[in-house]
Amino acid sequence: MTKRIRKAVFPVAGLGTRFLPATKAIPKEMLTIVDRPVVQHVVDEARAAGIEHFVFVTGRNKAVIEDHFDMAYELDDTLAKRSKTKELDGLRADLPAAGATSFTRQQAPLGLGHAVWCARDIVGDEPFALLLPDMLHHTHGKGCLAEMIDAYNKHGGNHVAVAPVPEDQTHQYGIVGVENVDAKVSKINKMVEKPPKGTAPSNLHITGRYILQPTIFNLLAHQEKGAGGEIQLTDSMIALSRQEPFHAVRFDGDIYDTGSKIGFLTANIAYALDRGDLGPQLRAEIERLIEG
Ligand code: G1P
């Protein structure tokens, strides 16, 4: 019997230097994909997977993320008085239940592993989900985390979502080797963070969705700095994989790295094209622009 995954961690402390000057005063996670902040899309994915408690690891200048997931009383009141029912219902549907969010701060930018470790007391002694908000997982099927929870309920242990990347990009990611490359869920037999060019065990990269056992926190507590001089989550996952089973779940949808300008722009187009109220008109506009 596996323990239920109730909590999800969202590391949102990053500075967003790739997106300056837009991110000088606005956290990168609050930039919008169509009309929802990036971080809201990722919280939507977690909610769709049944997550009940949302843990944000923030940093300085990120207070607006906390405001976003709180009720805006004056706004609600004004919308109600103006009979803007649709807008009000939308805000209410997005609002997490009272007490279902937690915020803690990563005091210094020491790496993803350190950010996750900062959530240890809030998560406690239970397996949890981890979602990197930069990476949007777009699908018309079940969400990526929901698929991973299905795999977890069957196999237990630890899971990462993976997807192929071009060989010349493997050095930018965590890469896994698996027992069966074609399987939807496969045992991982190798993991490496940002392998030097030509040394990757496969072209399957870790896409930014994880289900981890709480044992990871003890390993992170003693983790030495790795690639880029940062405390790397992958390095502690390698240690964990020596003690507990680790599976890769292949994600077949589209992944957008919204921390990159191209990823961000493409995600906006992809998500808008999907919308009944915007898609047809946007398609016509894009065609007009391309045809010149
Ligand atoms: C992090 C992880 C890496 C993963 C990537 C996905 O790297 O360390 O394993 O593949 O996210 O975006 P970062 O993007 O923080 O360098």
CSV table of C-alpha atoms and ligand atoms in Angstrom, one decimal:
chain,number,residue,atom,x,y,z
A,1,MET,CA,0.0,0.0,0.0
A,2,THR,CA,1.6,3.3,-1.1
A,3,LYS,CA,1.1,6.5,1.0
A,4,ARG,CA,-1.1,9.1,-0.8
A,5,ILE,CA,0.6,12.1,-2.4
A,6,ARG,CA,-1.1,15.0,-0.7
A,7,LYS,CA,1.5,17.8,-0.9
A,8,ALA,CA,3.3,19.5,-3.8
A,9,VAL,CA,6.4,21.7,-3.6
A,10,PHE,CA,6.9,24.6,-6.0
A,11,PRO,CA,10.4,26.1,-5.9
A,12,VAL,CA,9.8,29.8,-6.9
A,13,ALA,CA,12.9,31.5,-5.5
A,14,GLY,CA,14.8,31.9,-8.8
A,15,LEU,CA,15.8,35.4,-9.9
A,16,GLY,CA,14.7,35.2,-13.5
A,17,THR,CA,17.8,36.8,-14.9
A,18,ARG,CA,17.1,35.4,-18.4
A,19,PHE,CA,14.0,37.6,-18.5
A,20,LEU,CA,15.3,41.0,-17.4
A,21,PRO,CA,14.1,43.7,-17.5
A,22,ALA,CA,10.6,42.1,-17.3
A,23,THR,CA,11.5,40.3,-14.0
A,24,LYS,CA,13.1,43.3,-12.3
A,25,ALA,CA,10.0,44.0,-10.2
A,26,ILE,CA,7.7,41.0,-11.2
A,27,PRO,CA,8.7,37.4,-10.3
A,28,LYS,CA,9.2,35.3,-13.4
A,29,GLU,CA,6.5,32.9,-12.2
A,30,MET,CA,4.0,35.7,-12.4
A,31,LEU,CA,4.5,36.4,-16.1
A,32,THR,CA,1.4,35.4,-17.9
A,33,ILE,CA,0.7,32.6,-20.4
A,34,VAL,CA,-2.4,34.0,-22.0
A,35,ASP,CA,-4.2,35.3,-18.9
A,36,ARG,CA,-2.9,33.1,-16.2
A,37,PRO,CA,0.4,33.4,-14.4
A,38,VAL,CA,2.9,30.7,-15.2
A,39,VAL,CA,2.8,29.4,-11.6
A,40,GLN,CA,-1.0,29.2,-11.7
A,41,HIS,CA,-0.8,26.8,-14.7
A,42,VAL,CA,1.5,24.5,-12.7
A,43,VAL,CA,-0.7,24.7,-9.6
A,44,ASP,CA,-3.7,23.8,-11.9
A,45,GLU,CA,-1.7,20.7,-13.0
A,46,ALA,CA,-1.1,19.7,-9.3
A,47,ARG,CA,-4.8,20.3,-8.4
A,48,ALA,CA,-5.9,18.2,-11.3
A,49,ALA,CA,-3.7,15.4,-9.9
A,50,GLY,CA,-5.5,15.6,-6.5
A,51,ILE,CA,-2.9,17.6,-4.6
A,52,GLU,CA,-4.3,19.1,-1.4
A,53,HIS,CA,-1.5,21.3,-0.1
A,54,PHE,CA,0.7,23.6,-2.0
A,55,VAL,CA,4.1,24.5,-0.6
A,56,PHE,CA,5.9,27.4,-2.2
A,57,VAL,CA,9.6,27.9,-1.6
A,58,THR,CA,9.9,31.6,-2.3
A,59,GLY,CA,12.6,34.3,-1.9
A,60,ARG,CA,12.9,38.0,-1.6
A,61,ASN,CA,10.6,40.0,-3.9
A,62,LYS,CA,8.2,37.1,-4.4
A,63,ALA,CA,5.5,38.2,-2.0
A,64,VAL,CA,3.1,38.8,-4.8
A,65,ILE,CA,2.9,35.0,-5.4
A,66,GLU,CA,1.5,34.7,-1.9
A,67,ASP,CA,-1.0,37.5,-2.7
A,68,HIS,CA,-2.0,35.7,-5.9
A,69,PHE,CA,-3.0,32.6,-4.0
A,70,ASP,CA,-5.0,34.6,-1.4
A,71,MET,CA,-8.5,36.0,-1.6
A,72,ALA,CA,-8.5,39.6,-2.8
A,73,TYR,CA,-11.4,40.8,-0.7
A,74,GLU,CA,-11.8,44.3,-2.2
A,75,LEU,CA,-11.6,42.9,-5.7
A,76,ASP,CA,-14.2,40.2,-5.0
A,77,ASP,CA,-16.5,42.7,-3.4
A,78,THR,CA,-16.2,45.1,-6.4
A,79,LEU,CA,-16.8,42.3,-8.9
A,80,ALA,CA,-19.9,41.2,-6.9
A,81,LYS,CA,-21.3,44.7,-6.8
A,82,ARG,CA,-20.8,45.0,-10.6
A,83,SER,CA,-22.4,41.6,-11.2
A,84,LYS,CA,-19.3,40.3,-12.9
A,85,THR,CA,-20.3,36.8,-12.0
A,86,LYS,CA,-18.1,35.0,-14.5
A,87,GLU,CA,-14.9,36.8,-13.3
A,88,LEU,CA,-15.8,36.2,-9.7
A,89,ASP,CA,-16.6,32.5,-10.2
A,90,GLY,CA,-13.2,32.2,-12.0
A,91,LEU,CA,-11.3,33.7,-9.1
A,92,ARG,CA,-13.1,31.6,-6.6
A,93,ALA,CA,-12.6,28.4,-8.5
A,94,ASP,CA,-8.8,29.1,-8.6
A,95,LEU,CA,-8.5,29.9,-4.9
A,96,PRO,CA,-6.9,27.1,-2.9
A,97,ALA,CA,-8.8,26.1,0.3
A,98,ALA,CA,-8.1,28.1,3.5
A,99,GLY,CA,-5.0,26.6,5.1
A,100,ALA,CA,-4.0,24.7,1.9
A,101,THR,CA,-1.0,26.8,1.1
A,102,SER,CA,2.4,27.2,2.8
A,103,PHE,CA,5.2,29.6,2.0
A,104,THR,CA,8.8,29.3,3.2
A,105,ARG,CA,11.9,31.2,1.9
A,106,GLN,CA,15.1,30.0,0.4
A,107,GLN,CA,17.4,32.6,2.0
A,108,ALA,CA,20.3,32.2,-0.5
A,109,PRO,CA,20.4,30.9,-4.1
A,110,LEU,CA,22.3,27.7,-3.4
A,111,GLY,CA,20.6,25.5,-6.0
A,112,LEU,CA,17.4,23.4,-6.6
A,113,GLY,CA,18.5,20.7,-4.1
A,114,HIS,CA,18.7,23.4,-1.4
A,115,ALA,CA,15.4,24.9,-2.3
A,116,VAL,CA,13.7,21.5,-2.0
A,117,TRP,CA,15.4,20.9,1.4
A,118,CYS,CA,13.9,24.2,2.6
A,119,ALA,CA,10.5,22.6,2.4
A,120,ARG,CA,11.4,19.6,4.7
A,121,ASP,CA,9.5,20.7,7.8
A,122,ILE,CA,6.3,21.6,5.9
A,123,VAL,CA,6.3,18.3,3.9
A,124,GLY,CA,7.2,16.2,6.9
A,125,ASP,CA,7.6,12.4,6.7
A,126,GLU,CA,5.5,11.7,3.6
A,127,PRO,CA,6.1,11.3,-0.1
A,128,PHE,CA,5.5,14.5,-2.1
A,129,ALA,CA,5.3,15.9,-5.6
A,130,LEU,CA,7.7,18.5,-6.8
A,131,LEU,CA,6.9,20.7,-9.8
A,132,LEU,CA,9.4,23.2,-11.4
A,133,PRO,CA,7.1,26.1,-12.4
A,134,ASP,CA,9.3,27.2,-15.4
A,135,MET,CA,8.5,24.0,-17.2
A,136,LEU,CA,4.9,23.9,-18.6
A,137,HIS,CA,3.7,20.4,-19.5
A,138,HIS,CA,0.9,20.9,-22.1
A,139,THR,CA,-1.3,18.0,-23.0
A,140,HIS,CA,-4.9,17.3,-24.1
A,141,GLY,CA,-4.8,14.1,-22.0
A,142,LYS,CA,-4.4,13.6,-18.3
A,143,GLY,CA,-1.9,16.1,-16.8
A,144,CYS,CA,1.7,15.0,-16.4
A,145,LEU,CA,1.6,14.8,-12.6
A,146,ALA,CA,-1.7,12.9,-12.7
A,147,GLU,CA,0.0,10.3,-14.9
A,148,MET,CA,2.9,10.1,-12.5
A,149,ILE,CA,0.6,9.5,-9.6
A,150,ASP,CA,-1.0,6.6,-11.5
A,151,ALA,CA,2.5,5.2,-12.0
A,152,TYR,CA,3.3,5.8,-8.3
A,153,ASN,CA,0.1,4.1,-7.1
A,154,LYS,CA,1.2,1.0,-9.1
A,155,HIS,CA,4.9,0.9,-8.4
A,156,GLY,CA,5.5,3.0,-5.3
A,157,GLY,CA,9.0,4.5,-4.7
A,158,ASN,CA,10.2,7.6,-6.6
A,159,HIS,CA,9.4,8.9,-10.0
A,160,VAL,CA,10.6,11.5,-12.5
A,161,ALA,CA,8.9,12.6,-15.7
A,162,VAL,CA,11.1,12.3,-18.7
A,163,ALA,CA,11.0,13.2,-22.4
A,164,PRO,CA,13.4,13.0,-25.3
A,165,VAL,CA,15.6,16.1,-26.2
A,166,PRO,CA,17.9,16.5,-29.2
A,167,GLU,CA,21.3,15.0,-28.5
A,168,ASP,CA,23.0,18.4,-28.7
A,169,GLN,CA,20.9,19.6,-25.7
A,170,THR,CA,21.5,16.8,-23.2
A,171,HIS,CA,24.2,18.8,-21.4
A,172,GLN,CA,21.6,21.3,-20.3
A,173,TYR,CA,19.4,18.9,-18.2
A,174,GLY,CA,19.3,16.0,-15.8
A,175,ILE,CA,19.5,12.9,-18.0
A,176,VAL,CA,18.4,9.3,-17.1
A,177,GLY,CA,19.2,5.9,-18.5
A,178,VAL,CA,16.3,3.4,-18.3
A,179,GLU,CA,15.8,-0.3,-18.6
A,180,ASN,CA,13.2,0.0,-21.4
A,181,VAL,CA,13.4,3.1,-23.6
A,182,ASP,CA,10.0,2.5,-25.2
A,183,ALA,CA,7.9,1.8,-22.1
A,184,LYS,CA,5.6,4.5,-20.6
A,185,VAL,CA,7.0,3.6,-17.1
A,186,SER,CA,10.5,2.2,-16.8
A,187,LYS,CA,13.1,1.6,-14.1
A,188,ILE,CA,15.9,4.1,-14.0
A,189,ASN,CA,19.4,2.6,-14.1
A,190,LYS,CA,21.5,5.8,-14.4
A,191,MET,CA,21.0,9.4,-13.6
A,192,VAL,CA,23.4,12.3,-14.2
A,193,GLU,CA,23.0,16.1,-13.9
A,194,LYS,CA,24.1,18.1,-16.9
A,195,PRO,CA,26.4,15.4,-18.5
A,196,PRO,CA,29.3,16.8,-20.6
A,197,LYS,CA,28.6,16.7,-24.3
A,198,GLY,CA,28.9,13.1,-25.7
A,199,THR,CA,28.6,11.4,-22.3
A,200,ALA,CA,24.8,11.3,-21.7
A,201,PRO,CA,23.4,7.8,-21.0
A,202,SER,CA,20.4,8.5,-23.3
A,203,ASN,CA,18.4,11.5,-24.7
A,204,LEU,CA,15.8,11.3,-22.0
A,205,HIS,CA,15.8,14.4,-19.8
A,206,ILE,CA,14.2,15.1,-16.5
A,207,THR,CA,11.4,17.4,-17.3
A,208,GLY,CA,10.7,19.0,-13.9
A,209,ARG,CA,8.1,16.8,-12.4
A,210,TYR,CA,9.0,14.5,-9.5
A,211,ILE,CA,7.4,12.2,-6.9
A,212,LEU,CA,9.9,11.7,-4.1
A,213,GLN,CA,10.1,9.9,-0.8
A,214,PRO,CA,10.9,12.0,2.3
A,215,THR,CA,14.3,10.2,2.6
A,216,ILE,CA,15.5,12.7,0.0
A,217,PHE,CA,15.6,15.4,2.7
A,218,ASN,CA,18.2,13.5,4.8
A,219,LEU,CA,20.4,13.2,1.7
A,220,LEU,CA,19.9,16.8,0.7
A,221,ALA,CA,21.0,17.9,4.2
A,222,HIS,CA,24.5,16.5,3.5
A,223,GLN,CA,24.6,17.1,-0.2
A,224,GLU,CA,27.9,18.6,-1.5
A,225,LYS,CA,27.8,21.2,-4.3
A,226,GLY,CA,27.7,19.7,-7.8
A,227,ALA,CA,27.2,21.0,-11.4
A,228,GLY,CA,27.5,24.8,-11.6
A,229,GLY,CA,28.7,25.0,-7.9
A,230,GLU,CA,25.1,24.4,-6.7
A,231,ILE,CA,23.4,21.9,-4.4
A,232,GLN,CA,21.9,19.7,-7.1
A,233,LEU,CA,18.7,17.7,-6.5
A,234,THR,CA,19.8,15.1,-9.0
A,235,ASP,CA,22.9,14.3,-7.0
A,236,SER,CA,20.8,13.4,-3.9
A,237,MET,CA,18.4,11.5,-6.2
A,238,ILE,CA,21.3,9.4,-7.4
A,239,ALA,CA,22.1,8.5,-3.8
A,240,LEU,CA,18.4,7.8,-3.1
A,241,SER,CA,18.2,5.5,-6.2
A,242,ARG,CA,20.8,3.2,-4.5
A,243,GLN,CA,18.4,2.7,-1.6
A,244,GLU,CA,14.9,2.9,-3.2
A,245,PRO,CA,13.3,2.1,-6.5
A,246,PHE,CA,13.3,5.0,-9.1
A,247,HIS,CA,11.1,5.1,-12.2
A,248,ALA,CA,10.9,7.3,-15.2
A,249,VAL,CA,7.4,8.2,-16.6
A,250,ARG,CA,7.5,9.3,-20.2
A,251,PHE,CA,5.5,12.4,-20.9
A,252,ASP,CA,4.1,12.5,-24.4
A,253,GLY,CA,2.8,16.1,-24.5
A,254,ASP,CA,4.6,19.3,-25.3
A,255,ILE,CA,7.0,20.9,-22.8
A,256,TYR,CA,7.7,24.6,-22.8
A,257,ASP,CA,10.6,26.1,-20.8
A,258,THR,CA,8.9,29.4,-20.0
A,259,GLY,CA,12.2,30.7,-18.5
A,260,SER,CA,13.5,31.0,-22.1
A,261,LYS,CA,12.1,33.7,-24.4
A,262,ILE,CA,11.3,31.2,-27.2
A,263,GLY,CA,9.7,28.8,-24.8
A,264,PHE,CA,7.6,31.6,-23.2
A,265,LEU,CA,6.5,33.0,-26.5
A,266,THR,CA,5.7,29.6,-28.0
A,267,ALA,CA,3.7,28.6,-24.8
A,268,ASN,CA,1.6,31.7,-25.1
A,269,ILE,CA,0.7,30.8,-28.7
A,270,ALA,CA,0.1,27.1,-28.0
A,271,TYR,CA,-2.1,27.8,-25.0
A,272,ALA,CA,-4.0,30.6,-26.8
A,273,LEU,CA,-4.6,28.5,-29.9
A,274,ASP,CA,-6.2,25.9,-27.6
A,275,ARG,CA,-8.8,28.4,-26.4
A,276,GLY,CA,-12.2,28.6,-28.1
A,277,ASP,CA,-12.4,32.4,-27.4
A,278,LEU,CA,-9.0,33.2,-28.8
A,279,GLY,CA,-7.7,30.3,-31.0
A,280,PRO,CA,-9.4,31.0,-34.4
A,281,GLN,CA,-8.7,34.7,-34.3
A,282,LEU,CA,-5.1,34.3,-33.2
A,283,ARG,CA,-4.5,31.7,-35.9
A,284,ALA,CA,-5.8,34.2,-38.5
A,285,GLU,CA,-3.5,36.9,-37.1
A,286,ILE,CA,-0.4,34.6,-37.1
A,287,GLU,CA,-1.1,33.6,-40.7
A,288,ARG,CA,-1.4,37.3,-41.7
A,289,LEU,CA,1.9,38.1,-40.0
A,290,ILE,CA,3.7,35.2,-41.6
A,291,GLU,CA,2.4,35.9,-45.0
A,292,GLY,CA,3.5,39.5,-44.6
B,1,G1P,C1,16.8,21.5,-13.2
B,1,G1P,C2,17.2,20.1,-12.9
B,1,G1P,C3,17.4,19.2,-14.1
B,1,G1P,C4,16.2,19.2,-15.0
B,1,G1P,C5,15.8,20.7,-15.3
B,1,G1P,C6,14.4,20.7,-16.0
B,1,G1P,O1,17.8,22.1,-13.9
B,1,G1P,O2,18.4,20.2,-12.1
B,1,G1P,O3,17.8,17.9,-13.7
B,1,G1P,O4,16.4,18.5,-16.1
B,1,G1P,O5,15.6,21.5,-14.1
B,1,G1P,O6,14.1,22.0,-16.3
B,1,G1P,P1,17.9,23.7,-14.1
B,1,G1P,O7,16.9,24.1,-15.2
B,1,G1P,O8,17.5,24.3,-12.8
B,1,G1P,O9,19.3,24.0,-14.5
